Amino acid sequence: MSFTELRKKIFNGKNPKFVYYAEAYAKLHLPRFVLRPRVEDLDRELARRPDRDHIVDRVNYYCKASAYPGTSHQQWLAQSTELCRQPLTHQKVYYLDSMWLARFFDPHLRWHLEEGDVDYVPQVPSIVKSRPIAGDNSRSTILKLDLVRHFIFVNDHTAWRDKQDRVVFRGKVSGKAPRIAFLQRWAQSPRVDAGSVDREQSQYSRPKLTLRDHLRFRYIMAIEGNDVASNLKWVMSSNSIAVMPRPTCETWFMEGRLKPDYHYIEVKPDFSDLEQRLDYYSSHPDQAQAIIAHAHEWVAQFRNARRERLIALLVLRKYFDAVAQL
């Protein structure tokens, strides 16, 4: 077995966690005097960038409010924390990914960090990884969190036309109603390779597949779990097509702005039209290729590391400016 094959087997095509943790802890130990001047220079850096409008648009999307008149000062003090007193979160990735950015700012500023898969709007203005798309979600400010699991992109060298004309799904399904509904309807179909990878064995249990294994298929299901479908990002960077109902939650990937049948193939929430939708695009390969091209264009905006950091810092600054009025 070659080193490349061994690496794929061990990491399943995903980000090696020991590399992530080594980098994350190293960044947390950078001296603050190195970081603070960059915050002071944010406006000058923004002004000289040719993509300024794109950056401002995304900042305002992630942090929608400039003030929070519905939150009382007492409520804010009771639930918020000074940055320098932020405790380690239950899932360390939320602390590591958010505090790396927070350390650019005054440690006595206050925030509320809501960790985990958030499919609701918190009571006070909060930093979140995910939020519901519908309704007033302005109290939820999105940061790029849980990077090790959510932001994975692939280099797919197999053309769509050369892949199996089937759809694949693997994922944890316990407690996740949409995924259970999908398996109940389609797990036995010859057009579908689908299964649960939960530890508890069931009639739907199937062996795990690596990311590369998934890429043998023209279509890959991206079904929401606790919040978003975490595989959507790498699927849209591939030469396969994401298939899913319209999303209900969003992250830094701005799932709420994705266009059905433009960035992905939309199916009904009960998945009843799945086979019909696959048949249509398999018989219209030019339209399938257009979706792949549009998906790649969408993914490209998240690949510039320097711009991503600038946007994140501007989002946090806007959040701190807004909550300072409480």
XYZ file of C-alpha atoms in Angstrom:
326
model
C 0.000 0.000 0.000
C 1.391 3.401 -1.008
C 1.696 6.347 1.399
C -1.088 8.162 -0.493
C -3.415 5.172 -0.209
C -2.556 4.777 3.481
C -3.266 8.483 4.141
C -6.643 8.207 2.406
C -7.531 5.140 4.430
C -6.609 6.774 7.743
C -8.177 10.197 7.129
C -11.054 9.196 4.818
C -10.163 12.140 2.573
C -10.897 14.600 5.382
C -8.682 17.086 7.207
C -6.177 15.356 9.529
C -7.212 16.432 13.031
C -3.698 16.420 14.478
C -2.647 18.974 11.828
C -5.684 21.122 12.607
C -5.047 21.086 16.370
C -1.339 21.817 15.962
C -2.070 24.872 13.810
C -4.977 26.031 16.000
C -3.003 25.981 19.244
C -0.020 27.622 17.564
C -2.212 30.531 16.416
C -3.653 30.940 19.917
C -0.145 31.546 21.248
C 0.731 34.355 18.848
C 1.412 37.545 20.876
C -1.456 40.027 20.860
C 0.871 42.892 19.864
C 1.350 41.083 16.542
C -2.387 40.839 15.953
C -3.827 44.182 17.111
C -2.243 46.403 14.396
C -4.049 44.365 11.747
C -7.432 45.285 13.233
C -6.479 48.953 13.234
C -5.639 48.668 9.535
C -8.856 46.928 8.450
C -10.426 49.966 6.784
C -7.269 50.826 4.866
C -6.912 47.247 3.669
C -10.564 47.134 2.631
C -10.354 50.443 0.758
C -7.507 49.299 -1.480
C -9.011 45.937 -2.433
C -10.620 45.555 -5.893
C -13.137 43.083 -4.393
C -14.319 45.553 -1.746
C -18.012 45.285 -2.711
C -17.911 41.498 -2.452
C -16.327 41.701 1.004
C -18.796 44.283 2.330
C -21.732 42.289 0.986
C -20.594 39.137 2.781
C -19.867 40.999 6.028
C -23.389 42.404 6.037
C -24.814 38.968 5.253
C -23.072 37.254 8.148
C -23.764 40.092 10.610
C -27.082 41.623 9.612
C -27.660 44.083 12.450
C -25.911 47.309 13.419
C -27.851 47.465 16.702
C -30.030 45.195 18.838
C -32.792 47.350 20.344
C -34.788 44.299 21.539
C -32.116 43.155 24.008
C -31.909 44.700 27.481
C -28.603 45.670 29.080
C -29.248 43.345 32.027
C -30.038 40.414 29.759
C -26.862 41.039 27.776
C -24.649 41.205 30.875
C -26.195 38.024 32.250
C -25.502 35.951 29.130
C -22.411 37.524 27.564
C -18.754 37.002 28.487
C -15.609 39.063 28.219
C -13.309 37.619 25.569
C -10.541 37.143 28.126
C -12.913 35.071 30.290
C -14.345 32.873 27.541
C -14.305 29.300 28.886
C -13.260 26.351 26.772
C -16.296 25.101 24.875
C -17.515 21.526 25.183
C -16.410 20.939 21.593
C -12.954 22.512 21.491
C -13.142 23.456 17.805
C -15.616 26.251 18.544
C -13.255 27.792 21.071
C -10.169 27.386 18.874
C -11.736 28.734 15.680
C -13.443 31.715 17.322
C -10.777 32.743 19.856
C -8.093 32.870 17.165
C -10.108 35.720 15.616
C -11.217 37.240 18.932
C -7.597 37.699 20.023
C -7.213 40.447 17.402
C -9.565 42.601 19.541
C -9.624 44.170 23.022
C -9.865 41.229 25.463
C -12.446 43.097 27.566
C -15.018 43.273 24.788
C -18.082 41.092 25.398
C -19.737 38.463 23.231
C -21.962 35.426 23.469
C -20.527 32.350 21.758
C -23.232 29.767 21.047
C -21.426 26.546 20.248
C -22.694 23.481 18.421
C -25.241 22.835 15.690
C -27.534 25.843 16.057
C -30.866 25.599 14.233
C -32.537 28.351 16.284
C -31.981 32.049 16.983
C -30.433 32.680 20.449
C -32.081 35.071 22.924
C -29.165 37.541 22.782
C -26.880 38.581 19.898
C -24.568 35.607 19.454
C -21.666 34.227 17.468
C -22.763 30.984 15.815
C -21.620 28.431 13.279
C -25.128 27.999 11.869
C -28.527 29.661 11.916
C -32.004 29.103 10.422
C -32.499 30.715 7.034
C -36.156 31.683 7.439
C -37.424 34.475 9.658
C -35.507 37.144 11.553
C -32.068 35.659 12.212
C -30.292 38.971 12.827
C -29.279 38.012 16.385
C -27.175 35.213 14.903
C -23.812 36.386 13.574
C -22.062 33.682 11.585
C -18.358 32.943 11.861
C -16.391 30.269 10.034
C -16.369 27.655 12.802
C -15.710 23.907 13.036
C -13.305 24.248 10.120
C -11.795 20.807 10.502
C -15.121 19.153 9.667
C -17.029 21.666 7.575
C -14.592 23.339 5.220
C -13.196 20.535 3.104
C -12.719 20.881 -0.638
C -11.553 18.229 -3.096
C -9.668 18.037 -6.390
C -11.811 15.773 -8.536
C -10.146 14.587 -11.761
C -12.995 12.364 -12.985
C -15.435 13.975 -15.405
C -19.133 13.810 -14.562
C -19.913 11.795 -17.705
C -17.428 9.083 -16.655
C -19.045 8.478 -13.247
C -21.725 5.971 -12.251
C -25.193 7.208 -13.154
C -26.418 6.725 -9.572
C -26.753 8.722 -6.368
C -24.874 7.934 -3.153
C -25.540 8.722 0.505
C -23.692 7.793 3.672
C -24.273 9.471 7.010
C -25.434 9.254 10.579
C -29.210 9.095 10.656
C -30.195 8.550 14.309
C -32.491 11.383 15.352
C -32.295 12.993 11.909
C -35.785 12.771 10.414
C -34.981 13.854 6.811
C -32.221 11.243 6.504
C -34.436 8.509 7.922
C -37.203 9.462 5.468
C -34.747 9.287 2.577
C -33.516 5.812 3.535
C -37.027 4.503 4.073
C -37.993 5.584 0.595
C -34.880 4.874 -1.462
C -32.434 2.538 0.331
C -33.532 -0.480 -1.748
C -33.522 1.266 -5.127
C -30.917 0.053 -7.670
C -30.411 3.701 -8.647
C -29.336 4.557 -5.099
C -26.355 3.485 -2.967
C -27.460 4.652 0.466
C -26.902 3.639 4.036
C -26.469 4.585 7.668
C -23.046 4.644 9.338
C -24.413 4.870 12.882
C -22.758 2.606 15.439
C -26.118 1.001 16.140
C -26.804 -1.617 13.480
C -30.056 -1.430 11.539
C -31.544 -2.598 8.263
C -29.998 0.493 6.666
C -26.433 -0.036 7.914
C -23.798 0.063 5.197
C -19.969 0.286 5.200
C -18.450 3.753 5.371
C -17.157 5.279 2.154
C -14.224 7.654 1.749
C -14.705 10.982 0.017
C -12.998 9.491 -3.034
C -15.454 6.594 -3.015
C -18.315 9.083 -3.146
C -16.781 10.754 -6.194
C -17.383 7.657 -8.313
C -21.041 8.710 -8.494
C -22.579 11.452 -10.634
C -24.903 12.493 -7.826
C -24.327 12.824 -4.075
C -27.099 13.414 -1.553
C -26.545 16.391 0.782
C -29.205 15.941 3.472
C -29.363 18.184 6.529
C -28.637 16.571 9.885
C -28.734 18.658 13.075
C -28.325 21.835 11.033
C -26.676 21.899 7.587
C -25.439 19.094 5.366
C -21.725 19.200 6.203
C -20.745 17.395 2.972
C -22.282 20.061 0.729
C -19.082 22.097 0.582
C -16.835 19.350 -0.734
C -19.546 17.973 -3.017
C -19.882 21.365 -4.708
C -16.111 21.493 -5.224
C -16.210 18.148 -7.071
C -17.388 17.041 -10.511
C -20.406 15.344 -8.952
C -23.673 17.179 -8.286
C -25.240 17.804 -4.877
C -28.868 16.647 -4.650
C -31.004 17.946 -1.777
C -34.213 19.618 -0.664
C -33.976 23.373 -0.255
C -31.816 24.045 2.843
C -33.340 25.357 6.071
C -30.079 26.310 7.848
C -26.922 28.090 6.748
C -23.286 28.581 7.732
C -20.355 30.661 6.464
C -20.997 28.860 3.139
C -24.162 31.007 2.736
C -26.453 28.093 1.922
C -29.361 30.540 1.998
C -28.076 32.150 -1.194
C -27.692 28.953 -3.196
C -30.027 28.692 -6.183
C -31.881 25.422 -6.767
C -31.157 23.740 -10.116
C -28.338 26.235 -10.594
C -25.872 25.314 -7.817
C -27.467 21.968 -6.901
C -30.365 19.722 -7.945
C -33.417 20.390 -5.809
C -35.755 17.563 -4.791
C -38.938 17.679 -2.754
C -38.620 17.497 1.056
C -40.091 13.971 0.979
C -37.641 12.941 -1.807
C -40.540 11.567 -3.886
C -39.245 13.059 -7.155
C -35.626 11.894 -6.750
C -35.521 9.389 -9.591
C -37.363 11.748 -11.933
C -34.852 14.536 -11.230
C -31.859 12.243 -11.779
C -33.306 10.959 -15.055
C -33.790 14.513 -16.281
C -30.195 15.606 -15.723
C -28.741 12.326 -16.981
C -30.575 12.943 -20.262
C -29.559 16.643 -20.271
C -25.777 16.487 -19.661
C -25.206 20.094 -20.737
C -27.468 21.293 -17.918
C -25.717 18.981 -15.477
C -22.338 20.403 -16.503
C -23.696 23.931 -16.032
C -24.663 23.129 -12.419
C -21.158 21.798 -11.775
C -19.622 24.974 -13.233
C -21.870 27.196 -11.111
C -21.052 25.168 -7.994
C -17.314 25.577 -8.662
C -17.789 29.334 -9.052
C -19.542 29.446 -5.683
C -16.816 27.458 -3.935
C -14.068 29.640 -5.429
C -15.046 32.641 -3.269
C -14.044 30.723 -0.108
C -10.576 29.666 -1.279
C -8.735 32.969 -0.703
C -7.395 32.584 2.846
C -6.356 36.220 3.267
C -9.741 37.520 2.135
C -11.541 34.998 4.356
C -9.664 36.287 7.392
C -10.360 39.912 6.466
C -14.086 39.188 6.147
C -14.133 37.360 9.484
C -12.405 40.226 11.283
C -14.788 42.763 9.758
C -17.751 40.599 10.811
C -16.487 40.466 14.387
C -15.819 44.206 14.444
C -19.352 44.926 13.227
C -20.732 42.575 15.892
C -18.700 44.223 18.671
C -19.793 47.690 17.483
C -23.438 46.594 17.567
C -23.418 44.953 21.005
C -21.457 47.845 22.522
C -24.707 49.802 22.429
C -26.513 47.381 24.742
